[in-house]
JSON list of C-alpha atoms in Angstrom, two decimals:
[
{"chain": "A", "resi": 1, "resn": "MET", "atom": "CA", "xyz": [-3.25, 15.03, 2.03]},
{"chain": "A", "resi": 2, "resn": "THR", "atom": "CA", "xyz": [-2.29, 11.35, 2.45]},
{"chain": "A", "resi": 3, "resn": "ALA", "atom": "CA", "xyz": [-4.80, 8.66, 3.99]},
{"chain": "A", "resi": 4, "resn": "ASP", "atom": "CA", "xyz": [-2.59, 8.22, 7.02]},
{"chain": "A", "resi": 5, "resn": "ALA", "atom": "CA", "xyz": [-2.36, 12.08, 7.45]},
{"chain": "A", "resi": 6, "resn": "GLY", "atom": "CA", "xyz": [-5.99, 12.50, 7.06]},
{"chain": "A", "resi": 7, "resn": "ARG", "atom": "CA", "xyz": [-6.60, 9.96, 9.76]},
{"chain": "A", "resi": 8, "resn": "LYS", "atom": "CA", "xyz": [-4.06, 11.56, 12.15]},
{"chain": "A", "resi": 9, "resn": "PHE", "atom": "CA", "xyz": [-6.05, 15.01, 11.51]},
{"chain": "A", "resi": 10, "resn": "LEU", "atom": "CA", "xyz": [-9.49, 13.63, 12.15]},
{"chain": "A", "resi": 11, "resn": "THR", "atom": "CA", "xyz": [-8.24, 11.70, 15.37]},
{"chain": "A", "resi": 12, "resn": "GLN", "atom": "CA", "xyz": [-6.79, 15.06, 16.73]},
{"chain": "A", "resi": 13, "resn": "ARG", "atom": "CA", "xyz": [-9.80, 16.95, 15.88]},
{"chain": "A", "resi": 14, "resn": "PHE", "atom": "CA", "xyz": [-12.55, 14.51, 17.46]},
{"chain": "A", "resi": 15, "resn": "GLU", "atom": "CA", "xyz": [-10.37, 13.94, 20.51]},
{"chain": "A", "resi": 16, "resn": "ARG", "atom": "CA", "xyz": [-10.34, 17.58, 21.05]},
{"chain": "A", "resi": 17, "resn": "ARG", "atom": "CA", "xyz": [-14.00, 17.87, 20.12]},
{"chain": "A", "resi": 18, "resn": "CYS", "atom": "CA", "xyz": [-15.03, 15.30, 22.91]},
{"chain": "A", "resi": 19, "resn": "ALA", "atom": "CA", "xyz": [-12.63, 16.84, 25.50]},
{"chain": "A", "resi": 20, "resn": "ASP", "atom": "CA", "xyz": [-13.88, 20.62, 24.99]},
{"chain": "A", "resi": 21, "resn": "SER", "atom": "CA", "xyz": [-17.48, 19.69, 24.77]},
{"chain": "A", "resi": 22, "resn": "MET", "atom": "CA", "xyz": [-17.29, 18.16, 28.34]},
{"chain": "A", "resi": 23, "resn": "ARG", "atom": "CA", "xyz": [-15.32, 21.22, 29.42]},
{"chain": "A", "resi": 24, "resn": "GLU", "atom": "CA", "xyz": [-16.87, 24.17, 27.77]},
{"chain": "A", "resi": 25, "resn": "ASN", "atom": "CA", "xyz": [-20.21, 22.54, 26.83]},
{"chain": "A", "resi": 26, "resn": "PRO", "atom": "CA", "xyz": [-20.24, 24.22, 23.26]},
{"chain": "A", "resi": 27, "resn": "ARG", "atom": "CA", "xyz": [-22.60, 23.11, 20.37]},
{"chain": "A", "resi": 28, "resn": "PHE", "atom": "CA", "xyz": [-20.83, 22.26, 17.05]},
{"chain": "A", "resi": 29, "resn": "ASP", "atom": "CA", "xyz": [-22.34, 21.08, 13.71]},
{"chain": "A", "resi": 30, "resn": "GLU", "atom": "CA", "xyz": [-19.87, 20.87, 10.67]},
{"chain": "A", "resi": 31, "resn": "GLU", "atom": "CA", "xyz": [-21.82, 19.92, 7.65]},
{"chain": "A", "resi": 32, "resn": "THR", "atom": "CA", "xyz": [-24.48, 18.22, 9.74]},
{"chain": "A", "resi": 33, "resn": "LEU", "atom": "CA", "xyz": [-22.41, 15.22, 9.87]},
{"chain": "A", "resi": 34, "resn": "VAL", "atom": "CA", "xyz": [-20.91, 15.11, 13.34]},
{"chain": "A", "resi": 35, "resn": "SER", "atom": "CA", "xyz": [-22.43, 16.86, 16.19]},
{"chain": "A", "resi": 36, "resn": "GLY", "atom": "CA", "xyz": [-21.40, 17.19, 19.83]},
{"chain": "A", "resi": 37, "resn": "ASN", "atom": "CA", "xyz": [-22.77, 18.51, 23.03]},
{"chain": "A", "resi": 38, "resn": "ASP", "atom": "CA", "xyz": [-21.95, 17.88, 26.73]},
{"chain": "A", "resi": 39, "resn": "GLY", "atom": "CA", "xyz": [-19.38, 15.20, 26.07]},
{"chain": "A", "resi": 40, "resn": "LEU", "atom": "CA", "xyz": [-21.50, 13.62, 23.26]},
{"chain": "A", "resi": 41, "resn": "LEU", "atom": "CA", "xyz": [-20.50, 12.89, 20.09]},
{"chain": "A", "resi": 42, "resn": "ARG", "atom": "CA", "xyz": [-23.06, 11.84, 17.31]},
{"chain": "A", "resi": 43, "resn": "VAL", "atom": "CA", "xyz": [-22.15, 10.40, 13.94]},
{"chain": "A", "resi": 44, "resn": "ALA", "atom": "CA", "xyz": [-25.00, 10.93, 11.54]},
{"chain": "A", "resi": 45, "resn": "ALA", "atom": "CA", "xyz": [-26.79, 8.50, 9.00]},
{"chain": "A", "resi": 46, "resn": "ASP", "atom": "CA", "xyz": [-25.02, 8.26, 5.60]},
{"chain": "A", "resi": 47, "resn": "THR", "atom": "CA", "xyz": [-21.90, 9.35, 7.27]},
{"chain": "A", "resi": 48, "resn": "THR", "atom": "CA", "xyz": [-18.60, 7.29, 7.02]},
{"chain": "A", "resi": 49, "resn": "LEU", "atom": "CA", "xyz": [-15.84, 8.50, 9.51]},
{"chain": "A", "resi": 50, "resn": "PHE", "atom": "CA", "xyz": [-12.13, 7.01, 9.43]},
{"chain": "A", "resi": 51, "resn": "ALA", "atom": "CA", "xyz": [-10.62, 8.38, 12.58]},
{"chain": "A", "resi": 52, "resn": "ASP", "atom": "CA", "xyz": [-9.68, 7.49, 16.22]},
{"chain": "A", "resi": 53, "resn": "ILE", "atom": "CA", "xyz": [-12.00, 8.98, 18.96]},
{"chain": "A", "resi": 54, "resn": "ARG", "atom": "CA", "xyz": [-10.93, 9.61, 22.56]},
{"chain": "A", "resi": 55, "resn": "ASN", "atom": "CA", "xyz": [-12.33, 11.43, 25.55]},
{"chain": "A", "resi": 56, "resn": "CYS", "atom": "CA", "xyz": [-15.77, 10.85, 24.76]},
{"chain": "A", "resi": 57, "resn": "ARG", "atom": "CA", "xyz": [-18.68, 10.56, 27.68]},
{"chain": "A", "resi": 58, "resn": "ARG", "atom": "CA", "xyz": [-21.22, 9.09, 25.16]},
{"chain": "A", "resi": 59, "resn": "LEU", "atom": "CA", "xyz": [-20.98, 8.31, 21.37]},
{"chain": "A", "resi": 60, "resn": "GLU", "atom": "CA", "xyz": [-23.92, 7.44, 19.32]},
{"chain": "A", "resi": 61, "resn": "VAL", "atom": "CA", "xyz": [-23.31, 6.09, 16.00]},
{"chain": "A", "resi": 62, "resn": "LEU", "atom": "CA", "xyz": [-25.87, 6.17, 13.27]},
{"chain": "A", "resi": 63, "resn": "GLY", "atom": "CA", "xyz": [-23.45, 5.93, 10.20]},
{"chain": "A", "resi": 64, "resn": "VAL", "atom": "CA", "xyz": [-20.13, 4.24, 10.02]},
{"chain": "A", "resi": 65, "resn": "ILE", "atom": "CA", "xyz": [-17.24, 4.74, 12.14]},
{"chain": "A", "resi": 66, "resn": "ASP", "atom": "CA", "xyz": [-13.79, 2.60, 11.46]},
{"chain": "A", "resi": 67, "resn": "GLY", "atom": "CA", "xyz": [-11.16, 3.47, 13.94]},
{"chain": "A", "resi": 68, "resn": "ASP", "atom": "CA", "xyz": [-9.96, 3.08, 17.51]},
{"chain": "A", "resi": 69, "resn": "VAL", "atom": "CA", "xyz": [-12.55, 4.34, 20.01]},
{"chain": "A", "resi": 70, "resn": "VAL", "atom": "CA", "xyz": [-12.48, 4.85, 23.68]},
{"chain": "A", "resi": 71, "resn": "ALA", "atom": "CA", "xyz": [-15.51, 6.31, 25.09]},
{"chain": "A", "resi": 72, "resn": "ASP", "atom": "CA", "xyz": [-17.52, 5.86, 28.63]},
{"chain": "A", "resi": 73, "resn": "GLU", "atom": "CA", "xyz": [-20.68, 4.82, 26.76]},
{"chain": "A", "resi": 74, "resn": "VAL", "atom": "CA", "xyz": [-21.47, 3.81, 23.18]},
{"chain": "A", "resi": 75, "resn": "VAL", "atom": "CA", "xyz": [-24.72, 3.43, 21.57]},
{"chain": "A", "resi": 76, "resn": "VAL", "atom": "CA", "xyz": [-24.63, 2.09, 17.91]},
{"chain": "A", "resi": 77, "resn": "HIS", "atom": "CA", "xyz": [-28.11, 2.62, 16.55]},
{"chain": "A", "resi": 78, "resn": "GLU", "atom": "CA", "xyz": [-30.16, 0.43, 14.00]},
{"chain": "A", "resi": 79, "resn": "GLY", "atom": "CA", "xyz": [-28.05, 0.88, 10.56]},
{"chain": "A", "resi": 80, "resn": "GLY", "atom": "CA", "xyz": [-25.22, 2.24, 12.23]},
{"chain": "A", "resi": 81, "resn": "ARG", "atom": "CA", "xyz": [-21.73, 0.25, 12.16]},
{"chain": "A", "resi": 82, "resn": "LEU", "atom": "CA", "xyz": [-18.44, 0.44, 14.31]},
{"chain": "A", "resi": 83, "resn": "SER", "atom": "CA", "xyz": [-15.49, -1.27, 13.16]},
{"chain": "A", "resi": 84, "resn": "GLY", "atom": "CA", "xyz": [-11.95, -1.39, 14.50]},
{"chain": "A", "resi": 85, "resn": "ARG", "atom": "CA", "xyz": [-11.13, -1.32, 18.23]},
{"chain": "A", "resi": 86, "resn": "LEU", "atom": "CA", "xyz": [-13.85, -0.53, 21.07]},
{"chain": "A", "resi": 87, "resn": "ARG", "atom": "CA", "xyz": [-13.01, 0.28, 24.79]},
{"chain": "A", "resi": 88, "resn": "THR", "atom": "CA", "xyz": [-16.00, 1.37, 26.76]},
{"chain": "A", "resi": 89, "resn": "ASN", "atom": "CA", "xyz": [-17.93, 0.96, 29.99]},
{"chain": "A", "resi": 90, "resn": "ALA", "atom": "CA", "xyz": [-21.19, 0.15, 28.57]},
{"chain": "A", "resi": 91, "resn": "ALA", "atom": "CA", "xyz": [-22.39, -0.53, 24.99]},
{"chain": "A", "resi": 92, "resn": "ASP", "atom": "CA", "xyz": [-25.74, -0.59, 23.60]},
{"chain": "A", "resi": 93, "resn": "VAL", "atom": "CA", "xyz": [-25.76, -2.29, 20.23]},
{"chain": "A", "resi": 94, "resn": "MET", "atom": "CA", "xyz": [-28.86, -1.96, 17.85]},
{"chain": "A", "resi": 95, "resn": "GLY", "atom": "CA", "xyz": [-26.66, -2.11, 14.79]},
{"chain": "A", "resi": 96, "resn": "VAL", "atom": "CA", "xyz": [-23.20, -3.58, 13.83]},
{"chain": "A", "resi": 97, "resn": "VAL", "atom": "CA", "xyz": [-20.16, -3.76, 16.03]},
{"chain": "A", "resi": 98, "resn": "GLU", "atom": "CA", "xyz": [-16.95, -5.82, 14.84]},
{"chain": "A", "resi": 99, "resn": "GLY", "atom": "CA", "xyz": [-13.37, -5.76, 15.54]},
{"chain": "A", "resi": 100, "resn": "ASP", "atom": "CA", "xyz": [-11.57, -5.95, 19.15]},
{"chain": "A", "resi": 101, "resn": "VAL", "atom": "CA", "xyz": [-14.22, -4.90, 21.69]},
{"chain": "A", "resi": 102, "resn": "ILE", "atom": "CA", "xyz": [-13.66, -4.55, 25.49]},
{"chain": "A", "resi": 103, "resn": "VAL", "atom": "CA", "xyz": [-16.68, -3.69, 27.59]},
{"chain": "A", "resi": 104, "resn": "ARG", "atom": "CA", "xyz": [-16.14, -3.18, 31.36]},
{"chain": "A", "resi": 105, "resn": "ASP", "atom": "CA", "xyz": [-19.57, -3.63, 32.35]},
{"chain": "A", "resi": 106, "resn": "LEU", "atom": "CA", "xyz": [-22.72, -4.40, 30.20]},
{"chain": "A", "resi": 107, "resn": "ILE", "atom": "CA", "xyz": [-22.99, -5.02, 26.62]},
{"chain": "A", "resi": 108, "resn": "ALA", "atom": "CA", "xyz": [-26.55, -5.17, 25.35]},
{"chain": "A", "resi": 109, "resn": "ILE", "atom": "CA", "xyz": [-27.01, -6.57, 21.90]},
{"chain": "A", "resi": 110, "resn": "ARG", "atom": "CA", "xyz": [-30.53, -5.85, 20.68]},
{"chain": "A", "resi": 111, "resn": "ALA", "atom": "CA", "xyz": [-33.15, -7.63, 18.69]},
{"chain": "A", "resi": 112, "resn": "ASN", "atom": "CA", "xyz": [-31.59, -6.16, 15.25]},
{"chain": "A", "resi": 113, "resn": "GLY", "atom": "CA", "xyz": [-27.84, -5.79, 16.86]},
{"chain": "A", "resi": 114, "resn": "SER", "atom": "CA", "xyz": [-24.91, -7.82, 15.75]},
{"chain": "A", "resi": 115, "resn": "VAL", "atom": "CA", "xyz": [-21.48, -8.05, 17.08]},
{"chain": "A", "resi": 116, "resn": "SER", "atom": "CA", "xyz": [-18.38, -10.00, 15.69]},
{"chain": "A", "resi": 117, "resn": "GLY", "atom": "CA", "xyz": [-14.79, -10.38, 16.47]},
{"chain": "A", "resi": 118, "resn": "ASP", "atom": "CA", "xyz": [-12.89, -10.79, 19.80]},
{"chain": "A", "resi": 119, "resn": "VAL", "atom": "CA", "xyz": [-15.17, -9.62, 22.60]},
{"chain": "A", "resi": 120, "resn": "ARG", "atom": "CA", "xyz": [-14.40, -9.37, 26.34]},
{"chain": "A", "resi": 121, "resn": "TYR", "atom": "CA", "xyz": [-17.23, -7.80, 28.51]},
{"chain": "A", "resi": 122, "resn": "GLY", "atom": "CA", "xyz": [-18.08, -7.71, 32.40]},
{"chain": "A", "resi": 123, "resn": "ARG", "atom": "CA", "xyz": [-21.90, -8.54, 31.63]},
{"chain": "A", "resi": 124, "resn": "MET", "atom": "CA", "xyz": [-23.89, -9.38, 28.60]},
{"chain": "A", "resi": 125, "resn": "SER", "atom": "CA", "xyz": [-27.47, -9.06, 27.44]},
{"chain": "A", "resi": 126, "resn": "LEU", "atom": "CA", "xyz": [-28.59, -10.61, 24.19]},
{"chain": "A", "resi": 127, "resn": "GLU", "atom": "CA", "xyz": [-32.17, -10.14, 23.18]},
{"chain": "A", "resi": 128, "resn": "PRO", "atom": "CA", "xyz": [-33.73, -12.69, 20.77]},
{"chain": "A", "resi": 129, "resn": "GLY", "atom": "CA", "xyz": [-32.86, -12.17, 17.12]},
{"chain": "A", "resi": 130, "resn": "GLY", "atom": "CA", "xyz": [-29.65, -10.54, 18.27]},
{"chain": "A", "resi": 131, "resn": "GLU", "atom": "CA", "xyz": [-26.39, -12.01, 16.67]},
{"chain": "A", "resi": 132, "resn": "LEU", "atom": "CA", "xyz": [-23.22, -12.73, 18.39]},
{"chain": "A", "resi": 133, "resn": "THR", "atom": "CA", "xyz": [-20.51, -14.42, 16.30]},
{"chain": "A", "resi": 134, "resn": "ALA", "atom": "CA", "xyz": [-17.35, -13.65, 18.36]},
{"chain": "A", "resi": 135, "resn": "LYS", "atom": "CA", "xyz": [-14.56, -15.15, 20.37]},
{"chain": "A", "resi": 136, "resn": "VAL", "atom": "CA", "xyz": [-16.03, -13.83, 23.80]},
{"chain": "A", "resi": 137, "resn": "LYS", "atom": "CA", "xyz": [-14.08, -13.70, 27.03]},
{"chain": "A", "resi": 138, "resn": "ASN", "atom": "CA", "xyz": [-15.15, -12.66, 30.43]},
{"chain": "A", "resi": 139, "resn": "VAL", "atom": "CA", "xyz": [-13.54, -9.55, 31.67]},
{"chain": "A", "resi": 140, "resn": "PRO", "atom": "CA", "xyz": [-11.17, -10.97, 34.68]},
{"chain": "A", "resi": 141, "resn": "PRO", "atom": "CA", "xyz": [-11.37, -9.42, 38.17]},
{"chain": "A", "resi": 142, "resn": "GLU", "atom": "CA", "xyz": [-9.29, -6.35, 38.91]},
{"chain": "A", "resi": 143, "resn": "LEU", "atom": "CA", "xyz": [-7.32, -6.05, 42.20]},
{"chain": "A", "resi": 144, "resn": "VAL", "atom": "CA", "xyz": [-7.58, -2.73, 44.05]},
{"chain": "A", "resi": 145, "resn": "GLY", "atom": "CA", "xyz": [-6.80, -1.10, 47.31]},
{"chain": "A", "resi": 146, "resn": "ASP", "atom": "CA", "xyz": [-3.93, 0.45, 49.22]},
{"chain": "A", "resi": 147, "resn": "PHE", "atom": "CA", "xyz": [-2.26, -2.95, 49.38]},
{"chain": "A", "resi": 148, "resn": "SER", "atom": "CA", "xyz": [-0.92, -1.89, 53.08]},
{"chain": "A", "resi": 149, "resn": "VAL", "atom": "CA", "xyz": [-1.69, -2.93, 56.60]},
{"chain": "A", "resi": 150, "resn": "SER", "atom": "CA", "xyz": [-0.20, -2.49, 60.08]},
{"chain": "A", "resi": 151, "resn": "VAL", "atom": "CA", "xyz": [-0.06, -5.12, 62.83]},
{"chain": "A", "resi": 152, "resn": "ARG", "atom": "CA", "xyz": [1.12, -5.12, 66.46]},
{"chain": "A", "resi": 153, "resn": "ARG", "atom": "CA", "xyz": [3.92, -7.40, 66.72]},
{"chain": "A", "resi": 154, "resn": "GLY", "atom": "CA", "xyz": [2.59, -11.11, 67.59]},
{"chain": "A", "resi": 155, "resn": "HIS", "atom": "CA", "xyz": [-0.86, -9.98, 67.17]},
{"chain": "A", "resi": 156, "resn": "HIS", "atom": "CA", "xyz": [-3.41, -10.09, 64.37]},
{"chain": "A", "resi": 157, "resn": "ILE", "atom": "CA", "xyz": [-4.98, -7.47, 62.12]},
{"chain": "A", "resi": 158, "resn": "VAL", "atom": "CA", "xyz": [-8.36, -7.59, 60.35]},
{"chain": "A", "resi": 159, "resn": "ILE", "atom": "CA", "xyz": [-7.95, -7.17, 56.26]},
{"chain": "A", "resi": 160, "resn": "THR", "atom": "CA", "xyz": [-10.81, -5.33, 54.89]},
{"chain": "A", "resi": 161, "resn": "SER", "atom": "CA", "xyz": [-11.88, -4.40, 51.54]},
{"chain": "A", "resi": 162, "resn": "GLU", "atom": "CA", "xyz": [-10.26, -1.11, 51.72]},
{"chain": "A", "resi": 163, "resn": "ASP", "atom": "CA", "xyz": [-6.80, -2.83, 52.09]},
{"chain": "A", "resi": 164, "resn": "VAL", "atom": "CA", "xyz": [-7.60, -5.23, 49.11]},
{"chain": "A", "resi": 165, "resn": "ALA", "atom": "CA", "xyz": [-10.78, -5.87, 47.23]},
{"chain": "A", "resi": 166, "resn": "ALA", "atom": "CA", "xyz": [-11.62, -7.53, 43.71]},
{"chain": "A", "resi": 167, "resn": "VAL", "atom": "CA", "xyz": [-13.61, -5.70, 41.10]},
{"chain": "A", "resi": 168, "resn": "ASP", "atom": "CA", "xyz": [-15.83, -7.90, 38.83]},
{"chain": "A", "resi": 169, "resn": "PRO", "atom": "CA", "xyz": [-19.07, -6.61, 37.52]},
{"chain": "A", "resi": 170, "resn": "ASP", "atom": "CA", "xyz": [-20.51, -9.97, 36.80]},
{"chain": "A", "resi": 171, "resn": "ASN", "atom": "CA", "xyz": [-19.53, -12.07, 39.71]},
{"chain": "A", "resi": 172, "resn": "ALA", "atom": "CA", "xyz": [-20.92, -12.18, 43.25]},
{"chain": "A", "resi": 173, "resn": "ALA", "atom": "CA", "xyz": [-18.57, -11.62, 46.05]},
{"chain": "A", "resi": 174, "resn": "HIS", "atom": "CA", "xyz": [-18.77, -15.23, 47.07]},
{"chain": "A", "resi": 175, "resn": "GLU", "atom": "CA", "xyz": [-17.55, -16.15, 43.56]},
{"chain": "A", "resi": 176, "resn": "LEU", "atom": "CA", "xyz": [-14.44, -14.42, 43.96]},
{"chain": "A", "resi": 177, "resn": "VAL", "atom": "CA", "xyz": [-11.81, -16.47, 45.49]},
{"chain": "A", "resi": 178, "resn": "TYR", "atom": "CA", "xyz": [-8.35, -15.37, 46.78]},
{"chain": "A", "resi": 179, "resn": "THR", "atom": "CA", "xyz": [-5.43, -17.38, 46.75]},
{"chain": "A", "resi": 180, "resn": "PRO", "atom": "CA", "xyz": [-2.60, -15.84, 49.15]},
{"chain": "A", "resi": 181, "resn": "SER", "atom": "CA", "xyz": [1.27, -16.86, 48.50]},
{"chain": "A", "resi": 182, "resn": "ASP", "atom": "CA", "xyz": [4.78, -15.96, 49.59]},
{"chain": "A", "resi": 183, "resn": "VAL", "atom": "CA", "xyz": [3.45, -15.19, 53.05]},
{"chain": "A", "resi": 184, "resn": "ARG", "atom": "CA", "xyz": [6.19, -13.92, 55.23]},
{"chain": "A", "resi": 185, "resn": "GLY", "atom": "CA", "xyz": [6.21, -12.91, 58.97]},
{"chain": "A", "resi": 186, "resn": "GLY", "atom": "CA", "xyz": [3.09, -14.72, 59.52]},
{"chain": "A", "resi": 187, "resn": "TYR", "atom": "CA", "xyz": [-0.14, -16.20, 58.09]},
{"chain": "A", "resi": 188, "resn": "LEU", "atom": "CA", "xyz": [-3.49, -15.50, 56.99]},
{"chain": "A", "resi": 189, "resn": "ALA", "atom": "CA", "xyz": [-6.72, -16.88, 58.99]},
{"chain": "A", "resi": 190, "resn": "LEU", "atom": "CA", "xyz": [-10.13, -16.49, 59.76]},
{"chain": "A", "resi": 191, "resn": "VAL", "atom": "CA", "xyz": [-11.02, -14.25, 62.61]},
{"chain": "A", "resi": 192, "resn": "SER", "atom": "CA", "xyz": [-13.07, -17.14, 63.95]},
{"chain": "A", "resi": 193, "resn": "ASP", "atom": "CA", "xyz": [-10.14, -19.21, 64.42]},
{"chain": "A", "resi": 194, "resn": "THR", "atom": "CA", "xyz": [-6.73, -17.00, 64.21]},
{"chain": "A", "resi": 195, "resn": "THR", "atom": "CA", "xyz": [-4.68, -20.42, 65.12]},
{"chain": "A", "resi": 196, "resn": "ARG", "atom": "CA", "xyz": [-5.40, -22.00, 61.89]},
{"chain": "A", "resi": 197, "resn": "PRO", "atom": "CA", "xyz": [-3.95, -20.75, 58.47]},
{"chain": "A", "resi": 198, "resn": "VAL", "atom": "CA", "xyz": [-6.08, -20.61, 55.52]},
{"chain": "A", "resi": 199, "resn": "THR", "atom": "CA", "xyz": [-5.23, -21.06, 51.92]},
{"chain": "A", "resi": 200, "resn": "SER", "atom": "CA", "xyz": [-8.26, -19.39, 50.48]},
{"chain": "A", "resi": 201, "resn": "PHE", "atom": "CA", "xyz": [-10.95, -17.01, 51.09]},
{"chain": "A", "resi": 202, "resn": "THR", "atom": "CA", "xyz": [-13.43, -14.80, 49.35]},
{"chain": "A", "resi": 203, "resn": "GLN", "atom": "CA", "xyz": [-14.23, -11.30, 48.68]},
{"chain": "A", "resi": 204, "resn": "ALA", "atom": "CA", "xyz": [-17.20, -11.79, 50.70]},
{"chain": "A", "resi": 205, "resn": "ASP", "atom": "CA", "xyz": [-15.32, -12.87, 53.82]},
{"chain": "A", "resi": 206, "resn": "LEU", "atom": "CA", "xyz": [-13.15, -9.44, 53.23]},
{"chain": "A", "resi": 207, "resn": "ASN", "atom": "CA", "xyz": [-16.57, -7.62, 53.05]},
{"chain": "A", "resi": 208, "resn": "GLU", "atom": "CA", "xyz": [-17.42, -9.11, 56.48]},
{"chain": "A", "resi": 209, "resn": "LYS", "atom": "CA", "xyz": [-14.31, -8.55, 57.91]},
{"chain": "A", "resi": 210, "resn": "ARG", "atom": "CA", "xyz": [-13.50, -12.25, 58.57]},
{"chain": "A", "resi": 211, "resn": "VAL", "atom": "CA", "xyz": [-10.02, -12.29, 57.25]},
{"chain": "A", "resi": 212, "resn": "ALA", "atom": "CA", "xyz": [-7.12, -11.54, 59.27]},
{"chain": "A", "resi": 213, "resn": "PHE", "atom": "CA", "xyz": [-3.12, -11.43, 59.23]},
{"chain": "A", "resi": 214, "resn": "VAL", "atom": "CA", "xyz": [-1.54, -13.22, 62.11]},
{"chain": "A", "resi": 215, "resn": "HIS", "atom": "CA", "xyz": [1.96, -11.80, 62.88]},
{"chain": "A", "resi": 216, "resn": "ASN", "atom": "CA", "xyz": [4.31, -14.51, 64.14]},
{"chain": "A", "resi": 217, "resn": "GLY", "atom": "CA", "xyz": [6.13, -12.22, 66.77]},
{"chain": "A", "resi": 218, "resn": "GLY", "atom": "CA", "xyz": [9.32, -12.27, 65.03]},
{"chain": "A", "resi": 219, "resn": "PRO", "atom": "CA", "xyz": [11.90, -9.25, 65.20]},
{"chain": "A", "resi": 220, "resn": "ASP", "atom": "CA", "xyz": [11.42, -7.91, 61.62]},
{"chain": "A", "resi": 221, "resn": "ARG", "atom": "CA", "xyz": [9.75, -4.54, 61.24]},
{"chain": "A", "resi": 222, "resn": "ALA", "atom": "CA", "xyz": [7.91, -5.55, 58.08]},
{"chain": "A", "resi": 223, "resn": "ALA", "atom": "CA", "xyz": [5.95, -8.56, 56.88]},
{"chain": "A", "resi": 224, "resn": "ARG", "atom": "CA", "xyz": [4.13, -9.24, 53.38]},
{"chain": "A", "resi": 225, "resn": "PHE", "atom": "CA", "xyz": [2.05, -11.60, 51.59]},
{"chain": "A", "resi": 226, "resn": "ASP", "atom": "CA", "xyz": [1.04, -11.89, 47.70]},
{"chain": "A", "resi": 227, "resn": "ILE", "atom": "CA", "xyz": [-2.32, -12.34, 46.67]},
{"chain": "A", "resi": 228, "resn": "VAL", "atom": "CA", "xyz": [-4.31, -13.18, 43.51]},
{"chain": "A", "resi": 229, "resn": "VAL", "atom": "CA", "xyz": [-8.03, -13.71, 42.81]},
{"chain": "A", "resi": 230, "resn": "HIS", "atom": "CA", "xyz": [-9.89, -15.71, 40.71]},
{"chain": "A", "resi": 231, "resn": "ASP", "atom": "CA", "xyz": [-13.71, -15.53, 39.21]},
{"chain": "A", "resi": 232, "resn": "ALA", "atom": "CA", "xyz": [-16.28, -18.22, 38.74]},
{"chain": "A", "resi": 233, "resn": "GLU", "atom": "CA", "xyz": [-15.34, -18.79, 35.21]},
{"chain": "A", "resi": 234, "resn": "GLY", "atom": "CA", "xyz": [-11.72, -19.19, 36.55]},
{"chain": "A", "resi": 235, "resn": "ALA", "atom": "CA", "xyz": [-10.65, -16.03, 34.93]},
{"chain": "A", "resi": 236, "resn": "SER", "atom": "CA", "xyz": [-7.54, -14.32, 37.07]},
{"chain": "A", "resi": 237, "resn": "SER", "atom": "CA", "xyz": [-6.46, -10.96, 38.20]},
{"chain": "A", "resi": 238, "resn": "GLY", "atom": "CA", "xyz": [-3.20, -11.66, 36.76]},
{"chain": "A", "resi": 239, "resn": "LYS", "atom": "CA", "xyz": [0.40, -11.38, 38.30]},
{"chain": "A", "resi": 240, "resn": "PRO", "atom": "CA", "xyz": [0.00, -11.52, 42.14]},
{"chain": "A", "resi": 241, "resn": "ARG", "atom": "CA", "xyz": [-0.04, -8.14, 43.78]},
{"chain": "A", "resi": 242, "resn": "THR", "atom": "CA", "xyz": [1.92, -7.90, 47.13]},
{"chain": "A", "resi": 243, "resn": "VAL", "atom": "CA", "xyz": [0.36, -6.41, 50.29]},
{"chain": "A", "resi": 244, "resn": "ASP", "atom": "CA", "xyz": [2.69, -4.98, 52.61]},
{"chain": "A", "resi": 245, "resn": "VAL", "atom": "CA", "xyz": [2.40, -5.50, 56.36]},
{"chain": "A", "resi": 246, "resn": "THR", "atom": "CA", "xyz": [4.20, -2.71, 58.83]},
{"chain": "A", "resi": 247, "resn": "VAL", "atom": "CA", "xyz": [4.94, -4.42, 62.12]},
{"chain": "A", "resi": 248, "resn": "VAL", "atom": "CA", "xyz": [4.79, -1.96, 65.04]},
{"chain": "A", "resi": 249, "resn": "ASP", "atom": "CA", "xyz": [5.29, -2.23, 68.91]},
{"chain": "A", "resi": 250, "resn": "GLY", "atom": "CA", "xyz": [2.68, -1.19, 71.60]},
{"chain": "A", "resi": 251, "resn": "ALA", "atom": "CA", "xyz": [-0.85, -0.22, 70.91]},
{"chain": "A", "resi": 252, "resn": "GLY", "atom": "CA", "xyz": [-0.45, 1.83, 67.89]},
{"chain": "A", "resi": 253, "resn": "ALA", "atom": "CA", "xyz": [-1.85, -0.70, 65.30]}
]
């Protein structure tokens, strides 16, 4: 078996293991090197594994993994090493992590932990004695919502966090600043003064229902505006998202 074929075989095996353990809760232990239970995959000490791993709830590394890893939670114990590409919601590092790393929420680097490479994160904790020799970048905010509202012709409608919201684990709501553009069929304003258009507002404003779309009374059945958000570090949500505005007559909106 070639090295590439062996890697593909291991990748398929461990993707299946993680998925099966979450569905059926089996107990498996091959040569005592790798074991799993209830979505947990544990790589034992003195074990080197060259494989890509998917669909894990929790991955614990006491040995060595070299590969592409996607898991909800990763713990690299003292003496453990994870190299390659890592995508996870949370990482607890007491050993060594190196490579291309994205941690959406918290990466905790303990006293004996070491992280190097290209690291993007939501929040970071670095204990005294921990090492971080990496190109680090804050994870940018992400826009979510249904991106759709309805407004009575010539009236205004309050924009809520269900319509559009920014998800960013390391910034407070008042630090997430929206910039609207390409506004058609009306304008955005604060509820306290719907006669004055605004050029920016915050997630805190949305949470408190202080932002409104004011329709200009025109004959079109639809309006719209684009939106982008920046966090306190200047990271952007990326390409503007369009919020569609349906214009209705009468009291239906």
